[in-house]
PDB file of N, CA and C in Angstrom:
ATOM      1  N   UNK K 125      77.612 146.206  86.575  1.00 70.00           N
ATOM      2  CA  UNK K 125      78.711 147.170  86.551  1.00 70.00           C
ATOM      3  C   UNK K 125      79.367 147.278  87.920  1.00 70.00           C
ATOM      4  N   UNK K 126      78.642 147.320  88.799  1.00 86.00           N
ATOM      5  CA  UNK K 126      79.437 147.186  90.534  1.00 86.00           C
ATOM      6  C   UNK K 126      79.735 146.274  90.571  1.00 86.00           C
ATOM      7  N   UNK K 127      79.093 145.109  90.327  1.00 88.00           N
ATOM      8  CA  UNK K 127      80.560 143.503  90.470  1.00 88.00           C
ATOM      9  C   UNK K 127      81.750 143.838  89.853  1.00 88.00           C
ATOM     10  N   UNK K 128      81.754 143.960  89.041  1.00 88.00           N
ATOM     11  CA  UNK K 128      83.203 144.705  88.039  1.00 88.00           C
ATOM     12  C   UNK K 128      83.804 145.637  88.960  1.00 88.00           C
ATOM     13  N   UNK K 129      83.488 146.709  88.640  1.00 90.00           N
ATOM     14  CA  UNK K 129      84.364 147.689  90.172  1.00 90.00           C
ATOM     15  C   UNK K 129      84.682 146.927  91.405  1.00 90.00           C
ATOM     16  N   UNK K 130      83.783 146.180  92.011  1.00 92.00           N
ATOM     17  CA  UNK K 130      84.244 145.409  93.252  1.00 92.00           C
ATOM     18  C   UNK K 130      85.394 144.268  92.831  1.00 92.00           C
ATOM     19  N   UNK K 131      85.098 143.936  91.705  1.00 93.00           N
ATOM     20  CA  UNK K 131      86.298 142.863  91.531  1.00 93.00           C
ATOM     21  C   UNK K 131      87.569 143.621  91.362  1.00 93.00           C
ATOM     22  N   UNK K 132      87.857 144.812  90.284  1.00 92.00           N
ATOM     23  CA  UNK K 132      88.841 145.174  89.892  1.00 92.00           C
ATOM     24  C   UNK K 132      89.122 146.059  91.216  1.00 92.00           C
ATOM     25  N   UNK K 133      88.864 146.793  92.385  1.00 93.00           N
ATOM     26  CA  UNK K 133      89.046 147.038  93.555  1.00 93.00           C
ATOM     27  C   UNK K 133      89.855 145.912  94.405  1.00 93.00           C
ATOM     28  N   UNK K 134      88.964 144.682  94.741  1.00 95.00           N
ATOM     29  CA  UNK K 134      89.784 143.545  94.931  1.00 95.00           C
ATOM     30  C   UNK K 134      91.184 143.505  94.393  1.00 95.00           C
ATOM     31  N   UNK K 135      91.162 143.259  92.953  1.00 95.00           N
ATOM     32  CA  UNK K 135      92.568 142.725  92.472  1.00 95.00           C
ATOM     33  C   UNK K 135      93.410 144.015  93.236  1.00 95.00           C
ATOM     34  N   UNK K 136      93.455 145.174  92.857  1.00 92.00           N
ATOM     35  CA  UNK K 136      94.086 146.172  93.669  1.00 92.00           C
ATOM     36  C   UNK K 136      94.348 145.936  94.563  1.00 92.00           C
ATOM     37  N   UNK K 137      93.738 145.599  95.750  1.00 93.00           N
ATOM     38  CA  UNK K 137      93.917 145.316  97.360  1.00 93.00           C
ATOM     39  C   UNK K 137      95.111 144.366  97.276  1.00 93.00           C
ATOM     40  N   UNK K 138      94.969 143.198  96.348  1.00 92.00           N
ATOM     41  CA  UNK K 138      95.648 142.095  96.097  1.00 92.00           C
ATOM     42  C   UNK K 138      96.913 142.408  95.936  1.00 92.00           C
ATOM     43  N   UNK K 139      96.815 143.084  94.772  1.00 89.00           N
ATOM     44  CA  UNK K 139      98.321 143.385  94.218  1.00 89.00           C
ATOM     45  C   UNK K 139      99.213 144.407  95.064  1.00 89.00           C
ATOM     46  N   UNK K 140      98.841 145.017  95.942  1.00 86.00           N
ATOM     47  CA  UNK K 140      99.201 146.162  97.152  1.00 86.00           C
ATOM     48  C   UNK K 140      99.976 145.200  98.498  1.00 86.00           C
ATOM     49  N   UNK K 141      98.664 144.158  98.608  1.00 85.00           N
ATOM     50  CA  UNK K 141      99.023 143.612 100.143  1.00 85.00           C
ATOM     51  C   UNK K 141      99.890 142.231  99.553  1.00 85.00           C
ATOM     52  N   UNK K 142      99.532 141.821  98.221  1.00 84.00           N
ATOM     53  CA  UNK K 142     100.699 140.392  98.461  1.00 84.00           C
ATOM     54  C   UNK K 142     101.797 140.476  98.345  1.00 84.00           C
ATOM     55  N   UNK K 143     102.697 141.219  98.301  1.00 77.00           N
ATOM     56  CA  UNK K 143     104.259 141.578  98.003  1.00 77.00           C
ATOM     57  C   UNK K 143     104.358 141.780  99.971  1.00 77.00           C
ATOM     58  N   UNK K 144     103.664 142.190 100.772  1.00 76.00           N
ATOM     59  CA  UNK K 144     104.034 142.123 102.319  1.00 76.00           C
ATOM     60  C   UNK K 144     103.882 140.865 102.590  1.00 76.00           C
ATOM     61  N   UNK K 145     103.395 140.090 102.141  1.00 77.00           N
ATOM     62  CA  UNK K 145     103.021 138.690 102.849  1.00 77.00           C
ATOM     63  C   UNK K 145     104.392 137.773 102.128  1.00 77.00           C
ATOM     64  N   UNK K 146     104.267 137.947 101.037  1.00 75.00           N
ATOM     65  CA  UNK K 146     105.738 137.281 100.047  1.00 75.00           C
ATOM     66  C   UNK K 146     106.641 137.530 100.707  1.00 75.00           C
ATOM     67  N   UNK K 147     107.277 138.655 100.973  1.00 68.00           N
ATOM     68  CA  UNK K 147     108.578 138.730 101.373  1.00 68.00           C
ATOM     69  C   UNK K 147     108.723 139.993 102.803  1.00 68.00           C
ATOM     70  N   UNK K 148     108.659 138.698 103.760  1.00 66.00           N
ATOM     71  CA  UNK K 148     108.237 139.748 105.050  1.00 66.00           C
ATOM     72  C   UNK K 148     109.678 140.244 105.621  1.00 66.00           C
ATOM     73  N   UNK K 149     110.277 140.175 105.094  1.00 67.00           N
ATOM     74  CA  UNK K 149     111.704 140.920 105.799  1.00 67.00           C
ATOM     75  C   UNK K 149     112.048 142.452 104.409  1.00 67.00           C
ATOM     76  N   UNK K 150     110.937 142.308 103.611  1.00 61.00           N
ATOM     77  CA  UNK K 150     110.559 143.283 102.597  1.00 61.00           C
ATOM     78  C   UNK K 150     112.231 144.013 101.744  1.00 61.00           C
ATOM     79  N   UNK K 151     113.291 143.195 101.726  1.00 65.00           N
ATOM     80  CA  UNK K 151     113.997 143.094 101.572  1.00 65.00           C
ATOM     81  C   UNK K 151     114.394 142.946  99.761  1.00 65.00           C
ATOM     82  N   UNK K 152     113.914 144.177  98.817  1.00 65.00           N
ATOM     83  CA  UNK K 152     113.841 143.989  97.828  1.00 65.00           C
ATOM     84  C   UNK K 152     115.147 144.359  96.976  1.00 65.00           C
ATOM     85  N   UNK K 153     115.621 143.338  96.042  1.00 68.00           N
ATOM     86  CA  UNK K 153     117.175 143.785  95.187  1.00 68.00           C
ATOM     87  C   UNK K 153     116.810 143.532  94.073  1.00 68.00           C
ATOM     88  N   UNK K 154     116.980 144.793  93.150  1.00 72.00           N
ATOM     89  CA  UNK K 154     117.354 145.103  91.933  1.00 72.00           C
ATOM     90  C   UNK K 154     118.208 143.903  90.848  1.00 72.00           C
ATOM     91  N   UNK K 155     117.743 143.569  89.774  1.00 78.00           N
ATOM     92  CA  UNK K 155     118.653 142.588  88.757  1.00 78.00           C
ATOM     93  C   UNK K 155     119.606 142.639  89.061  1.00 78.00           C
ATOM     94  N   UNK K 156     120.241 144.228  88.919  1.00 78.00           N
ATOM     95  CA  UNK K 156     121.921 144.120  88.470  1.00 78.00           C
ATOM     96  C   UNK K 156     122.012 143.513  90.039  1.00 78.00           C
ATOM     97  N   UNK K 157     121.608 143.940  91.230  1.00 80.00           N
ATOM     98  CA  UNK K 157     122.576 143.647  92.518  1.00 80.00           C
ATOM     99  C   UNK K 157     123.054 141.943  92.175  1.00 80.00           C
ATOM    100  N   UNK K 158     121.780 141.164  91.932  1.00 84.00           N
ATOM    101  CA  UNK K 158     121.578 139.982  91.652  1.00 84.00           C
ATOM    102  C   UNK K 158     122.215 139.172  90.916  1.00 84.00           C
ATOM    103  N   UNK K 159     122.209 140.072  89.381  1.00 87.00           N
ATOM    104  CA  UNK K 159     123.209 139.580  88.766  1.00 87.00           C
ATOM    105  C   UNK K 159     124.595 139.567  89.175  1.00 87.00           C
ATOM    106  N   UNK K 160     125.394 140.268  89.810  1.00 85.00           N
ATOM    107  CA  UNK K 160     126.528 140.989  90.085  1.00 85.00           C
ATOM    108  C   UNK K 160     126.812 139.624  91.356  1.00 85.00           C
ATOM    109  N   UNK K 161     126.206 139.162  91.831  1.00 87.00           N
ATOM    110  CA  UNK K 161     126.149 138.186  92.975  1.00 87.00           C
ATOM    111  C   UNK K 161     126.266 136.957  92.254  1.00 87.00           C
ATOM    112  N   UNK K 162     125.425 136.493  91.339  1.00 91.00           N
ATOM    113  CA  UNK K 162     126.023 135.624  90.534  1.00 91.00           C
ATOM    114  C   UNK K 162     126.963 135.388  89.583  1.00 91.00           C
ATOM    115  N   UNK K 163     127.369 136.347  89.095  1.00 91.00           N
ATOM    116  CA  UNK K 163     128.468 136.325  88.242  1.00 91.00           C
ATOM    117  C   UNK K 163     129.548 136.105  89.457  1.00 91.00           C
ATOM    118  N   UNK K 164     130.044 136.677  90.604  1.00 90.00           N
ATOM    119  CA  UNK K 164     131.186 136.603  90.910  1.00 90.00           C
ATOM    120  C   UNK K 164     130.696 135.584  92.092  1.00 90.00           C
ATOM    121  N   UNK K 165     129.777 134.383  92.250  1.00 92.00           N
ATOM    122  CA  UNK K 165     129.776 133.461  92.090  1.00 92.00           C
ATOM    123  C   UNK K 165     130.578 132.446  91.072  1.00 92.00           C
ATOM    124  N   UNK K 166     130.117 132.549  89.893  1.00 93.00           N
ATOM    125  CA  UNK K 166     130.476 131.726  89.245  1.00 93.00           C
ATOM    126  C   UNK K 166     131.997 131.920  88.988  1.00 93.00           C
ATOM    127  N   UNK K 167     132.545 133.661  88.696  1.00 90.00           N
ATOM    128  CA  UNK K 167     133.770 134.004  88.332  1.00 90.00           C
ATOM    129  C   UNK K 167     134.344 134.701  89.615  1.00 90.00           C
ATOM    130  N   UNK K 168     135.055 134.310  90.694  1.00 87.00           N
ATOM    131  CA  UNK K 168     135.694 135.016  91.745  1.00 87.00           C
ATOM    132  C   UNK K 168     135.959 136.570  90.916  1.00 87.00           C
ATOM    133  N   UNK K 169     137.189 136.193  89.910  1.00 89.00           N
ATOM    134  CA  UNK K 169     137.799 136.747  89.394  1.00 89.00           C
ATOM    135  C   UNK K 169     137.478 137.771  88.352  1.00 89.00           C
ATOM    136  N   UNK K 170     136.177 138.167  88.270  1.00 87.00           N
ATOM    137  CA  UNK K 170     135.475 138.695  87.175  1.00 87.00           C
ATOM    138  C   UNK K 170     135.663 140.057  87.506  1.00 87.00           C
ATOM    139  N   UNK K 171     136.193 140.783  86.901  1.00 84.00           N
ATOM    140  CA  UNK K 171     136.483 142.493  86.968  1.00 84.00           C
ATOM    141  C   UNK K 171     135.151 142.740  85.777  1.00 84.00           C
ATOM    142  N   UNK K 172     134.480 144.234  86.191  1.00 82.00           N
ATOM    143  CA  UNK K 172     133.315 144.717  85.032  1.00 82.00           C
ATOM    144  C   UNK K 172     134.315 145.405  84.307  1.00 82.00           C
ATOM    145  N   UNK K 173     133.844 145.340  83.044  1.00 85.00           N
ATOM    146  CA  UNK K 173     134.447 146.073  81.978  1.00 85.00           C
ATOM    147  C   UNK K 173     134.312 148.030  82.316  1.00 85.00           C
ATOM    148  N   UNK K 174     133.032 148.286  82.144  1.00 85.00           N
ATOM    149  CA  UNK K 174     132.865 149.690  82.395  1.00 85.00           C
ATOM    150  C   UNK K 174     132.249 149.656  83.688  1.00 85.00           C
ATOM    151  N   UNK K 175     132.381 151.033  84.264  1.00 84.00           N
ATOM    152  CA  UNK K 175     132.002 152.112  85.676  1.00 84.00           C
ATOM    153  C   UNK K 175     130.604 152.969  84.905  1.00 84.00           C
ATOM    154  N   UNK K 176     129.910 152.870  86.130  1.00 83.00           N
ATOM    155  CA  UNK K 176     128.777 154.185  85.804  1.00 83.00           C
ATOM    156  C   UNK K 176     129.634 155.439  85.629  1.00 83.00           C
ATOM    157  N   UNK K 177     128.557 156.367  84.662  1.00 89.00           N
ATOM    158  CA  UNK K 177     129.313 157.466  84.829  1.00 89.00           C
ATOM    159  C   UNK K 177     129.639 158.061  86.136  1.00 89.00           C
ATOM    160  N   UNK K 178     128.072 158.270  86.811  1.00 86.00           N
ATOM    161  CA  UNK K 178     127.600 159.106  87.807  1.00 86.00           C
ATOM    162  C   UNK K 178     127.149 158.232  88.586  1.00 86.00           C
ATOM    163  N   UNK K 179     127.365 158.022  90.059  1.00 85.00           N
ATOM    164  CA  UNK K 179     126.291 157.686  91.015  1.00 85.00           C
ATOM    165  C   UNK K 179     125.585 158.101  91.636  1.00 85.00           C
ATOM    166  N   UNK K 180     124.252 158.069  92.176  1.00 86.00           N
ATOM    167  CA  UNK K 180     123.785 158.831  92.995  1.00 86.00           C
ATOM    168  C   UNK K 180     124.275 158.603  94.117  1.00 86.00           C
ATOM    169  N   UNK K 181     124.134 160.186  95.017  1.00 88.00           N
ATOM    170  CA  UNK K 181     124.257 160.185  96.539  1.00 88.00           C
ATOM    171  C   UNK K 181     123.511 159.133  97.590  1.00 88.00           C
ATOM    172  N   UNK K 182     122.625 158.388  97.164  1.00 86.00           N
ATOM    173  CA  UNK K 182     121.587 157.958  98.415  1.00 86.00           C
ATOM    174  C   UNK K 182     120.789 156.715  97.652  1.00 86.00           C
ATOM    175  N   UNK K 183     120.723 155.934  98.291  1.00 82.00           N
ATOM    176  CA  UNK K 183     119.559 154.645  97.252  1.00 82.00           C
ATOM    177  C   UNK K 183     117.992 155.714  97.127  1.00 82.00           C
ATOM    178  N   UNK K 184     118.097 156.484  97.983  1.00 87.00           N
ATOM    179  CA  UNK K 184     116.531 157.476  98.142  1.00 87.00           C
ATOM    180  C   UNK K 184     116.572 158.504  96.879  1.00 87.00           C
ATOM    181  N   UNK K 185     117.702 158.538  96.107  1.00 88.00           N
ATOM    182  CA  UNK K 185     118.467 159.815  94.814  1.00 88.00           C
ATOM    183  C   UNK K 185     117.604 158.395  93.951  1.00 88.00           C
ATOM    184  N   UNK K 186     118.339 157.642  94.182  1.00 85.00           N
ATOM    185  CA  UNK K 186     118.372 156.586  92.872  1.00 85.00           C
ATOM    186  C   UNK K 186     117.090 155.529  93.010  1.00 85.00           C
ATOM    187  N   UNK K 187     116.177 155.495  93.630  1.00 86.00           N
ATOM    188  CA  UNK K 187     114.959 155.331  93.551  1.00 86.00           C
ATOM    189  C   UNK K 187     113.883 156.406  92.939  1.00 86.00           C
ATOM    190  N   UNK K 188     114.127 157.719  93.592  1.00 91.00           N
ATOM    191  CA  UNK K 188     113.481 159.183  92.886  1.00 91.00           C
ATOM    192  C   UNK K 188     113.775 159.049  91.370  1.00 91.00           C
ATOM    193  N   UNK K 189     115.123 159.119  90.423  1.00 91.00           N
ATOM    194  CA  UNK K 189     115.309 159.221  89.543  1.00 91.00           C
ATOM    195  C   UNK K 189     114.688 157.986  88.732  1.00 91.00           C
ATOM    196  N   UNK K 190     114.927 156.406  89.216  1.00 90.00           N
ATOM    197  CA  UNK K 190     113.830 155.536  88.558  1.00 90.00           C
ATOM    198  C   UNK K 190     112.359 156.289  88.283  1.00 90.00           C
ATOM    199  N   UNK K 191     111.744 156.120  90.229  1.00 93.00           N
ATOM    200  CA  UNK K 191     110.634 156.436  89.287  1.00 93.00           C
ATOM    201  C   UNK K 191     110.370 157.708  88.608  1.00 93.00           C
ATOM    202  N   UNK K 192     110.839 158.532  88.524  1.00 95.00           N
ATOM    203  CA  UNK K 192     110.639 159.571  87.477  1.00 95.00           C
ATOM    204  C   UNK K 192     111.140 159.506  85.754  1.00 95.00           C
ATOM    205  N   UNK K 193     111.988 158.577  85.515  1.00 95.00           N
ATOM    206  CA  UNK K 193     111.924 157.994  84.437  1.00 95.00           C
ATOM    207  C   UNK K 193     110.900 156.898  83.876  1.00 95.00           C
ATOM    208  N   UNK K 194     110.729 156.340  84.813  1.00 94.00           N
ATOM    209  CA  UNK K 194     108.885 155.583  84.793  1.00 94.00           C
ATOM    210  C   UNK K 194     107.597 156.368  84.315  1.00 94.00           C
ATOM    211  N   UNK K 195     107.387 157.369  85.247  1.00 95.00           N
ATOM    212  CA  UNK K 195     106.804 158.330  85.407  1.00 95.00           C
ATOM    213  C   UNK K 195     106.555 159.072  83.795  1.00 95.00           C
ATOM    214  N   UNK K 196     107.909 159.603  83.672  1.00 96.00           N
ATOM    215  CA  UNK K 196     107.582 160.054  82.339  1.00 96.00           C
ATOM    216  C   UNK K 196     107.577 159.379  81.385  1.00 96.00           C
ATOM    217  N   UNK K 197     108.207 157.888  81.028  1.00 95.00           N
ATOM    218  CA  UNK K 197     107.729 156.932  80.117  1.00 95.00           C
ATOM    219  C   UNK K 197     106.389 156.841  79.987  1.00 95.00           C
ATOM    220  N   UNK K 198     105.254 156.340  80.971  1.00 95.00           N
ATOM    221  CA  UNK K 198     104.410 156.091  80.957  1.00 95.00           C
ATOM    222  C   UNK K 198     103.444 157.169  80.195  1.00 95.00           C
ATOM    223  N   UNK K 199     103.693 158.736  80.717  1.00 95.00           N
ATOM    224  CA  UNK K 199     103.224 159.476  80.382  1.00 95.00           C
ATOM    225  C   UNK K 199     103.398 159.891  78.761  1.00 95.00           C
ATOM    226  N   UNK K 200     104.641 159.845  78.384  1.00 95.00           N
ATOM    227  CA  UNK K 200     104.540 159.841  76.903  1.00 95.00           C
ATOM    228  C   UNK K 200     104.053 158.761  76.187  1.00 95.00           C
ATOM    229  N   UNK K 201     103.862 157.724  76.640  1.00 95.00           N
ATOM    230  CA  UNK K 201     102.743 156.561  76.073  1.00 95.00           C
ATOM    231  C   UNK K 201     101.721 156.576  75.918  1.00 95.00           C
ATOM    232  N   UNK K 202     100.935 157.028  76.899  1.00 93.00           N
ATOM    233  CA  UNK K 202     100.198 157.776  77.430  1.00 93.00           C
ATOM    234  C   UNK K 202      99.249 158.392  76.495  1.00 93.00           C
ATOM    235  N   UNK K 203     100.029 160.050  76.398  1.00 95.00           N
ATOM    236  CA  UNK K 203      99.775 160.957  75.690  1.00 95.00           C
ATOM    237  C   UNK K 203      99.966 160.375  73.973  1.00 95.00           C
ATOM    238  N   UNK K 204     100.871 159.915  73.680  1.00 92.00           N
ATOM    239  CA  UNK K 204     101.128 158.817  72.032  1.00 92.00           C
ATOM    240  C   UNK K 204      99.563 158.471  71.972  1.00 92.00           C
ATOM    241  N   UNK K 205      99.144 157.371  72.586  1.00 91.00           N
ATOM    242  CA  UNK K 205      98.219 156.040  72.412  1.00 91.00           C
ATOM    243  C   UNK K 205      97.059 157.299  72.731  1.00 91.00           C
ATOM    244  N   UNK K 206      97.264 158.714  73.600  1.00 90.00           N
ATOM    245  CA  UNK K 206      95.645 159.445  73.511  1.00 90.00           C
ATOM    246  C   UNK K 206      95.436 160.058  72.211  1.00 90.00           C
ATOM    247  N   UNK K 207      96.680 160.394  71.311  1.00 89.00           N
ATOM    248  CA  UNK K 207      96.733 161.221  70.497  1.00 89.00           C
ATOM    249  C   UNK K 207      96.189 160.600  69.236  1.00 89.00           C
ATOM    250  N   UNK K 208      96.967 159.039  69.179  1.00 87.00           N
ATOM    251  CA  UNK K 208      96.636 158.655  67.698  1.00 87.00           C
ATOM    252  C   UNK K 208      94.621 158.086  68.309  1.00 87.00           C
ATOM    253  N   UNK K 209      94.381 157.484  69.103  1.00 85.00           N
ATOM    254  CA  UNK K 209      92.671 157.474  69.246  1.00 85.00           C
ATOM    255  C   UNK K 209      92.237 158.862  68.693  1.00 85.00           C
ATOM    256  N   UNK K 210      92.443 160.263  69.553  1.00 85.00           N
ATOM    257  CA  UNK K 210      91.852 161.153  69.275  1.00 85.00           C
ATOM    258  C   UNK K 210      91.829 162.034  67.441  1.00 85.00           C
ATOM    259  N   UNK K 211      92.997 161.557  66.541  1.00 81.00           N
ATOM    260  CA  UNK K 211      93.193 161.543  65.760  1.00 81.00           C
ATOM    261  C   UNK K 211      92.138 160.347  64.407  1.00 81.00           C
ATOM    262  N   UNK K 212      92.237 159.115  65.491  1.00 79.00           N
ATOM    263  CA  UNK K 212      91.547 158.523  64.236  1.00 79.00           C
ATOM    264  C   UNK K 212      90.442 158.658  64.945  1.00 79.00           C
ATOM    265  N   UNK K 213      89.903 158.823  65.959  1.00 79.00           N
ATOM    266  CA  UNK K 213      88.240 159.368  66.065  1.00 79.00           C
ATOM    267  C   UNK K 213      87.726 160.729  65.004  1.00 79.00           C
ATOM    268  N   UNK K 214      88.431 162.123  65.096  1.00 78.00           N
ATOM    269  CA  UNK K 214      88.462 163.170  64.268  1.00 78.00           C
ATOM    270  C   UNK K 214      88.415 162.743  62.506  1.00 78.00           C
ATOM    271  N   UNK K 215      89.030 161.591  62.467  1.00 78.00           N
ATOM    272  CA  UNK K 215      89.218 161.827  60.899  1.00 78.00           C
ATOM    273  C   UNK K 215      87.624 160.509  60.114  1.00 78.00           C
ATOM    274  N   UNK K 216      87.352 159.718  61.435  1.00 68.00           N
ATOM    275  CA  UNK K 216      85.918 159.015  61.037  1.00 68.00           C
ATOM    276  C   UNK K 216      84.851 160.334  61.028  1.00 68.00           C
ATOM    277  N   UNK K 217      84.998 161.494  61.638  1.00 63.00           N
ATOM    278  CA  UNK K 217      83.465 162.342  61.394  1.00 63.00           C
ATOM    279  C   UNK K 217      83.667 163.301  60.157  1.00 63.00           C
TER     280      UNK K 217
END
């Protein structure tokens, strides 16, 4: 059982520290920026059809609001996947 914890500890360490070693100017962009770079690559001329409604004030607004839509995704999954276990555990006794 402690090899297990020590391994899955490991992978953690792993998955924490290799994204600094990957990309040391830590310089991370979002799909759309990406996409938006290639499209007007390919199309100088490419106007977007629609505008956001709303933007946020700050990339620090619009990082908060990701992860808090994360945040609570996860958590209603979460709570779903505890509910139906605790449900079909209750209905085997």
């Amino acid at each position: 059982m402690k090899r297990k914890n020590l391994i899955l500890i490991i992978i953690c360490i792993l998955l924490v520290a290799v994204p600094f070693v990957v990309s040391k100017n830590g310089a991370f962009e979002g799909a759309d920026a990406q996409a938006e770079e290639l499209i007007t690559e390919i199309n100088s001329e490419y106007e977007p059809w629609a505008e956001s409604l709303w933007e946020p004030p700050s990339g620090e607004v619009e990082s908060f609001l990701f992860s808090m839509q994360a945040a609570l995704g996860a958590g209603f999954i979460g709570y779903f996947i505890g509910k139906k276990k605790s449900d079909k555990r209750n209905k085997s006794i």
